[in-house]
Structure formats: C-alpha cells, structure tokens
mmCIF file of C-alpha atoms in Angstrom:
data_model
loop_
_atom_site.group_PDB
_atom_site.id
_atom_site.type_symbol
_atom_site.label_atom_id
_atom_site.label_comp_id
_atom_site.label_asym_id
_atom_site.label_seq_id
_atom_site.Cartn_x
_atom_site.Cartn_y
_atom_site.Cartn_z
ATOM 1 C CA ASP A 24 121.882 105.287 31.350
ATOM 2 C CA ALA A 25 124.614 107.673 30.200
ATOM 3 C CA GLY A 26 124.034 109.525 26.763
ATOM 4 C CA VAL A 27 126.525 110.863 24.131
ATOM 5 C CA THR A 28 129.389 112.524 26.200
ATOM 6 C CA GLN A 29 131.932 114.543 24.119
ATOM 7 C CA SER A 30 135.176 116.238 25.660
ATOM 8 C CA PRO A 31 136.383 118.651 25.931
ATOM 9 C CA THR A 32 133.473 121.032 25.531
ATOM 10 C CA HIS A 33 135.550 124.125 24.284
ATOM 11 C CA LEU A 34 139.338 124.483 22.554
ATOM 12 C CA ILE A 35 140.968 126.950 21.614
ATOM 13 C CA LYS A 36 143.711 126.200 18.873
ATOM 14 C CA THR A 37 146.000 128.454 16.751
ATOM 15 C CA ARG A 38 146.335 127.773 12.806
ATOM 16 C CA GLY A 39 148.152 124.874 11.736
ATOM 17 C CA GLN A 40 147.720 122.864 14.994
ATOM 18 C CA GLN A 41 146.338 119.685 15.304
ATOM 19 C CA VAL A 42 143.516 119.017 17.785
ATOM 20 C CA THR A 43 141.789 115.622 18.885
ATOM 21 C CA LEU A 44 138.311 115.622 20.235
ATOM 22 C CA ARG A 45 136.648 112.694 21.721
ATOM 23 C CA CYS A 46 133.288 111.034 22.087
ATOM 24 C CA SER A 47 131.792 108.217 24.309
ATOM 25 C CA PRO A 48 128.467 107.033 22.577
ATOM 26 C CA LYS A 49 125.077 106.004 24.469
ATOM 27 C CA SER A 50 125.288 102.754 26.647
ATOM 28 C CA GLY A 51 124.537 99.880 24.044
ATOM 29 C CA HIS A 52 125.667 101.768 20.718
ATOM 30 C CA ASP A 53 128.333 100.611 18.438
ATOM 31 C CA THR A 54 127.868 103.499 15.549
ATOM 32 C CA VAL A 55 129.622 106.697 16.052
ATOM 33 C CA SER A 56 129.136 109.451 13.646
ATOM 34 C CA TRP A 57 130.825 112.979 13.470
ATOM 35 C CA TYR A 58 129.287 116.318 12.241
ATOM 36 C CA GLN A 59 130.744 119.930 12.156
ATOM 37 C CA GLN A 60 128.095 122.887 12.846
ATOM 38 C CA ALA A 61 129.524 126.660 11.583
ATOM 39 C CA LEU A 62 127.603 129.248 13.244
ATOM 40 C CA GLY A 63 124.483 129.730 11.679
ATOM 41 C CA GLN A 64 124.265 126.662 9.653
ATOM 42 C CA GLY A 65 123.070 122.851 9.875
ATOM 43 C CA PRO A 66 125.503 120.164 11.092
ATOM 44 C CA GLN A 67 127.383 118.505 7.954
ATOM 45 C CA PHE A 68 128.261 114.940 8.048
ATOM 46 C CA ILE A 69 131.957 114.515 8.269
ATOM 47 C CA PHE A 70 132.471 110.515 8.731
ATOM 48 C CA GLN A 71 130.640 107.120 10.444
ATOM 49 C CA TYR A 72 132.555 104.680 12.204
ATOM 50 C CA TYR A 73 131.326 101.101 12.881
ATOM 51 C CA GLU A 74 133.128 98.042 13.920
ATOM 52 C CA GLU A 75 136.682 99.953 14.331
ATOM 53 C CA GLU A 76 136.330 101.289 10.709
ATOM 54 C CA GLU A 77 135.110 104.725 8.400
ATOM 55 C CA ARG A 78 132.018 103.297 6.904
ATOM 56 C CA GLN A 79 131.246 106.451 5.530
ATOM 57 C CA ARG A 80 132.888 110.005 4.544
ATOM 58 C CA GLY A 81 131.254 113.313 3.895
ATOM 59 C CA ASN A 82 132.881 115.817 1.693
ATOM 60 C CA PHE A 83 135.870 116.838 4.123
ATOM 61 C CA PRO A 84 139.556 116.653 3.228
ATOM 62 C CA ASP A 85 142.034 114.054 4.515
ATOM 63 C CA ARG A 86 142.908 116.888 7.497
ATOM 64 C CA PHE A 87 140.051 115.077 8.973
ATOM 65 C CA SER A 88 140.354 111.759 10.658
ATOM 66 C CA GLY A 89 139.335 109.515 13.134
ATOM 67 C CA HIS A 90 139.442 106.447 15.009
ATOM 68 C CA GLN A 91 137.056 103.944 16.832
ATOM 69 C CA PHE A 92 138.167 102.064 19.693
ATOM 70 C CA PRO A 93 136.918 98.448 20.948
ATOM 71 C CA ASN A 94 134.595 99.863 23.445
ATOM 72 C CA TYR A 95 133.280 102.266 20.464
ATOM 73 C CA SER A 96 134.399 105.412 21.632
ATOM 74 C CA SER A 97 135.595 107.334 18.935
ATOM 75 C CA GLU A 98 138.124 110.627 18.295
ATOM 76 C CA LEU A 99 138.248 112.841 15.521
ATOM 77 C CA ASN A 100 141.363 114.433 14.361
ATOM 78 C CA VAL A 101 142.063 117.465 12.600
ATOM 79 C CA ASN A 102 145.774 118.453 11.135
ATOM 80 C CA ALA A 103 146.921 121.685 9.984
ATOM 81 C CA LEU A 104 143.914 123.757 11.243
ATOM 82 C CA LEU A 105 142.200 126.387 9.179
ATOM 83 C CA LEU A 106 140.348 129.704 10.596
ATOM 84 C CA GLY A 107 137.445 128.057 8.635
ATOM 85 C CA ASP A 108 137.662 124.690 11.207
ATOM 86 C CA SER A 109 135.975 126.921 13.835
ATOM 87 C CA ALA A 110 132.919 125.165 14.540
ATOM 88 C CA LEU A 111 130.730 122.974 17.014
ATOM 89 C CA TYR A 112 131.830 119.317 16.492
ATOM 90 C CA LEU A 113 128.991 117.230 17.352
ATOM 91 C CA CYS A 114 129.396 113.430 17.761
ATOM 92 C CA ALA A 115 126.051 110.873 17.105
ATOM 93 C CA SER A 116 125.650 107.531 18.140
ATOM 94 C CA SER A 117 123.459 104.870 17.152
ATOM 95 C CA LEU A 118 122.826 101.313 16.821
ATOM 96 C CA VAL A 119 123.292 98.981 13.679
ATOM 97 C CA GLY A 120 120.537 96.234 13.692
ATOM 98 C CA SER A 121 118.558 98.241 16.252
ATOM 99 C CA GLY A 122 115.558 97.157 13.966
ATOM 100 C CA SER A 123 115.050 100.721 12.968
ATOM 101 C CA LEU A 124 115.815 101.280 9.140
ATOM 102 C CA HIS A 125 116.888 104.625 9.736
ATOM 103 C CA ASN A 126 119.181 104.131 12.747
ATOM 104 C CA GLU A 127 118.157 106.685 14.957
ATOM 105 C CA GLN A 128 121.076 108.878 16.107
ATOM 106 C CA PHE A 129 121.643 110.406 19.606
ATOM 107 C CA PHE A 130 123.691 113.566 19.493
ATOM 108 C CA GLY A 131 126.183 114.501 22.133
ATOM 109 C CA PRO A 132 126.534 118.393 23.402
ATOM 110 C CA GLY A 133 129.258 119.131 21.095
ATOM 111 C CA THR A 134 132.793 120.371 21.171
ATOM 112 C CA ARG A 135 133.204 123.960 20.211
ATOM 113 C CA LEU A 136 136.640 124.671 18.698
ATOM 114 C CA THR A 137 137.943 128.030 17.908
ATOM 115 C CA VAL A 138 141.000 128.381 15.796
ATOM 116 C CA LEU A 139 143.012 131.522 15.979
ATOM 117 C CA GLY B 19 120.802 125.144 -4.443
ATOM 118 C CA GLU B 20 120.730 123.909 -0.974
ATOM 119 C CA ASP B 21 119.249 120.219 -0.402
ATOM 120 C CA VAL B 22 116.935 120.935 2.366
ATOM 121 C CA GLU B 23 115.891 124.714 2.897
ATOM 122 C CA GLN B 24 114.154 126.313 5.421
ATOM 123 C CA SER B 25 113.122 129.912 6.663
ATOM 124 C CA LEU B 26 115.713 131.210 9.344
ATOM 125 C CA PHE B 27 113.471 132.708 11.917
ATOM 126 C CA LEU B 28 109.885 132.737 13.210
ATOM 127 C CA SER B 29 108.574 134.703 16.140
ATOM 128 C CA VAL B 30 105.311 133.582 17.670
ATOM 129 C CA ARG B 31 103.391 134.291 21.129
ATOM 130 C CA GLU B 32 103.084 132.155 23.902
ATOM 131 C CA GLY B 33 99.820 129.813 23.569
ATOM 132 C CA ASP B 34 99.526 130.529 19.688
ATOM 133 C CA SER B 35 100.496 127.507 16.929
ATOM 134 C CA SER B 36 103.927 127.776 15.601
ATOM 135 C CA VAL B 37 104.411 126.459 11.711
ATOM 136 C CA ILE B 38 108.180 125.545 10.605
ATOM 137 C CA ASN B 39 108.501 124.773 6.907
ATOM 138 C CA CYS B 40 110.931 123.148 4.812
ATOM 139 C CA THR B 41 111.592 121.930 1.135
ATOM 140 C CA TYR B 42 114.057 119.521 -0.120
ATOM 141 C CA THR B 43 115.227 118.465 -3.336
ATOM 142 C CA ASP B 44 115.643 114.943 -3.669
ATOM 143 C CA SER B 45 112.649 112.927 -4.236
ATOM 144 C CA SER B 46 114.154 109.514 -2.998
ATOM 145 C CA SER B 47 114.169 111.035 0.443
ATOM 146 C CA THR B 48 113.172 108.011 2.554
ATOM 147 C CA TYR B 49 113.031 109.547 5.714
ATOM 148 C CA LEU B 50 112.312 113.305 6.956
ATOM 149 C CA TYR B 51 113.036 114.477 10.496
ATOM 150 C CA TRP B 52 112.568 117.332 12.791
ATOM 151 C CA TYR B 53 115.568 117.762 15.070
ATOM 152 C CA LYS B 54 115.594 120.654 17.748
ATOM 153 C CA GLN B 55 118.822 122.332 19.656
ATOM 154 C CA GLU B 56 118.791 124.439 22.446
ATOM 155 C CA PRO B 57 121.707 127.165 23.310
ATOM 156 C CA GLY B 58 124.674 125.516 24.334
ATOM 157 C CA ALA B 59 123.363 121.828 23.622
ATOM 158 C CA GLY B 60 123.444 118.730 20.927
ATOM 159 C CA LEU B 61 120.381 118.026 18.739
ATOM 160 C CA GLN B 62 117.248 116.194 19.839
ATOM 161 C CA LEU B 63 115.311 113.837 17.076
ATOM 162 C CA LEU B 64 111.723 115.414 17.916
ATOM 163 C CA THR B 65 110.065 113.100 15.285
ATOM 164 C CA TYR B 66 110.497 111.645 12.097
ATOM 165 C CA ILE B 67 108.020 110.695 9.258
ATOM 166 C CA PHE B 68 108.512 108.091 6.956
ATOM 167 C CA SER B 69 107.975 109.176 2.784
ATOM 168 C CA ASN B 70 104.860 106.905 2.325
ATOM 169 C CA MET B 71 103.127 109.124 5.265
ATOM 170 C CA ASP B 72 101.108 112.368 4.832
ATOM 171 C CA MET B 73 100.985 113.296 8.554
ATOM 172 C CA LYS B 74 102.264 111.951 11.949
ATOM 173 C CA GLN B 75 100.866 113.496 15.157
ATOM 174 C CA ASP B 76 102.894 113.478 18.425
ATOM 175 C CA GLN B 77 101.067 115.204 21.327
ATOM 176 C CA ARG B 78 101.551 118.842 20.521
ATOM 177 C CA LEU B 79 103.513 118.370 17.501
ATOM 178 C CA THR B 80 102.229 117.430 13.877
ATOM 179 C CA VAL B 81 104.134 116.793 10.992
ATOM 180 C CA LEU B 82 102.841 117.378 7.296
ATOM 181 C CA LEU B 83 104.245 115.769 4.414
ATOM 182 C CA ASN B 84 103.618 116.957 0.743
ATOM 183 C CA LYS B 85 105.882 114.630 -1.376
ATOM 184 C CA LYS B 86 104.697 115.860 -4.722
ATOM 185 C CA ASP B 87 105.949 119.570 -3.789
ATOM 186 C CA LYS B 88 108.631 118.332 -1.541
ATOM 187 C CA HIS B 89 107.219 120.345 1.407
ATOM 188 C CA LEU B 90 107.462 119.285 5.023
ATOM 189 C CA SER B 91 106.118 121.195 7.959
ATOM 190 C CA LEU B 92 106.375 121.041 11.687
ATOM 191 C CA ARG B 93 102.851 122.495 13.671
ATOM 192 C CA ILE B 94 103.601 123.001 17.545
ATOM 193 C CA ALA B 95 100.166 123.726 19.370
ATOM 194 C CA ASP B 96 100.174 125.698 22.279
ATOM 195 C CA THR B 97 103.649 127.046 21.833
ATOM 196 C CA GLN B 98 105.484 127.705 25.072
ATOM 197 C CA THR B 99 108.685 129.711 25.979
ATOM 198 C CA GLY B 100 110.541 126.346 26.703
ATOM 199 C CA ASP B 101 109.967 125.593 22.740
ATOM 200 C CA SER B 102 112.210 128.520 21.760
ATOM 201 C CA ALA B 103 115.306 126.942 20.112
ATOM 202 C CA ILE B 104 116.663 126.221 16.649
ATOM 203 C CA TYR B 105 114.893 123.476 14.616
ATOM 204 C CA PHE B 106 116.324 121.419 12.034
ATOM 205 C CA CYS B 107 114.754 120.105 9.233
ATOM 206 C CA ALA B 108 116.555 116.719 7.842
ATOM 207 C CA GLU B 109 116.601 114.062 5.051
ATOM 208 C CA SER B 110 117.950 110.823 4.774
ATOM 209 C CA LYS B 111 118.042 108.087 1.886
ATOM 210 C CA PRO B 112 118.775 104.415 1.975
ATOM 211 C CA GLY B 113 121.814 105.046 -0.463
ATOM 212 C CA GLY B 114 123.318 107.383 2.320
ATOM 213 C CA SER B 115 123.092 105.003 4.798
ATOM 214 C CA TYR B 116 120.374 106.989 6.047
ATOM 215 C CA ILE B 117 123.012 109.427 7.488
ATOM 216 C CA PRO B 118 120.633 112.748 7.675
ATOM 217 C CA THR B 119 121.106 115.936 5.597
ATOM 218 C CA PHE B 120 120.342 118.757 7.452
ATOM 219 C CA GLY B 121 118.917 122.517 6.591
ATOM 220 C CA ARG B 122 120.282 125.442 8.301
ATOM 221 C CA GLY B 123 117.780 125.518 10.836
ATOM 222 C CA THR B 124 114.799 128.002 11.882
ATOM 223 C CA SER B 125 115.197 130.099 15.019
ATOM 224 C CA LEU B 126 111.914 130.070 17.094
ATOM 225 C CA ILE B 127 110.936 132.951 19.184
ATOM 226 C CA VAL B 128 108.477 132.356 21.671
ATOM 227 C CA HIS B 129 107.330 135.944 23.363
ATOM 228 C CA PRO B 130 105.277 135.694 26.458
#
C-alpha cells in the first residue's frame, strides 16, 4: 500500500520564479492538504482540496494556489517566489467519511524548496 | 501568543522516561495530537486524545490531558536512541474541519 508521495524532493528557484509541487495521496484517500514548514517551525496549513475544489484555506496569499485532479492527486503552485517561501512543503492525505471524526492525516516526506 | 506552545529541546539518557509538555489556548479544541518527525521525513501521527479524556496509553506512550489548564503531555517510557526526533503537539476543532494547528516542536535527543 503506497503511502503519500511527493515530487520533487528538493528544488532550488530564484526570486520571482514560479514553482509547482506534486502530491499523490495514500491509496483510497480523497482529500489532500498542503502545509508549509519553515525551518524550526511547525507546519502551517495552506489549503485543503476535496472533490477537486479548495475546501478550506489558511492564512496564505493568493500567490499560493492549488489543484486537485480526478485521481485525487494534487499540485501546489507558488507564483512570484520570495526568499521567505523557502521551506519544506508537506502534503497530507485523508479520507472524508472514514468514520473517524478527526479524519487522520497521513503525511508525505515533503519537498524542500530553496529560493535564492 | 502562539496557539500551541512547546519547549524547544529535551535531552534524556537511553532507558529513562521522557516527558514532553505542551500548552494550548483554545478551550474548544476537540482533538489533541502528538506527531513525530524524523530527519528528512514527513510527520507521523503517534497518538491522539479526545478532549473528554484525561489519559490515553499506547505501549510505551502515555498522553495526559489537563483540560482545565489546557496542558498536554507525552511520556515515552524506556526511551531509545531511535526515539530521537522532533515531536509536535497539535490541536484541532470542529469549526476548522479538524485541520491541526501545530506547535513549533520539541527536539528530543536521546544519549546512549
């Protein structure tokens, strides 16, 4: 049973560029959430996708956008990169209606983005 | 202040018990979680506790919740070097679709 996978594992970009990160959820999961984890910090919620729509969003600017595909995989896009966007980007998947109220999230290993 | 606060570092000797503490601010928090993050890896859910519980035990892990003081702790019995990692406390509530809010993490270092 494949867990959550993310690609690429590392990425280096320069300020002003755009980046796309990818996530494949755990088999059987239908919901994908994205988090940003800056160095020395806990993960911060960016947004969550369910049924190909953004269901909930954290306190992130519109430069951060996403997409979910019919196969439940997801992309995170960041435009006009800033130095402060350097972080580990984590994807987590879960199953809505799993019977568990808290919809346990399973995390991928993350993509390390460095903005120079 | 932060919604979830943790001390940043804890150092213990192998075989001793480790206790990692956390405080949270939102009394409507419904679920409280402990996650583990090893170097270069994502987060792994270790255990969680529902807010109407005081304690939960799972093998070497014991979670204690003091709802009055909004204090959560994770005790790891017989700590091993493989337990060295960053431990995150998190809380969630129904109004937030159970999206967890994380603390900054406690780095546990286990000495042989």
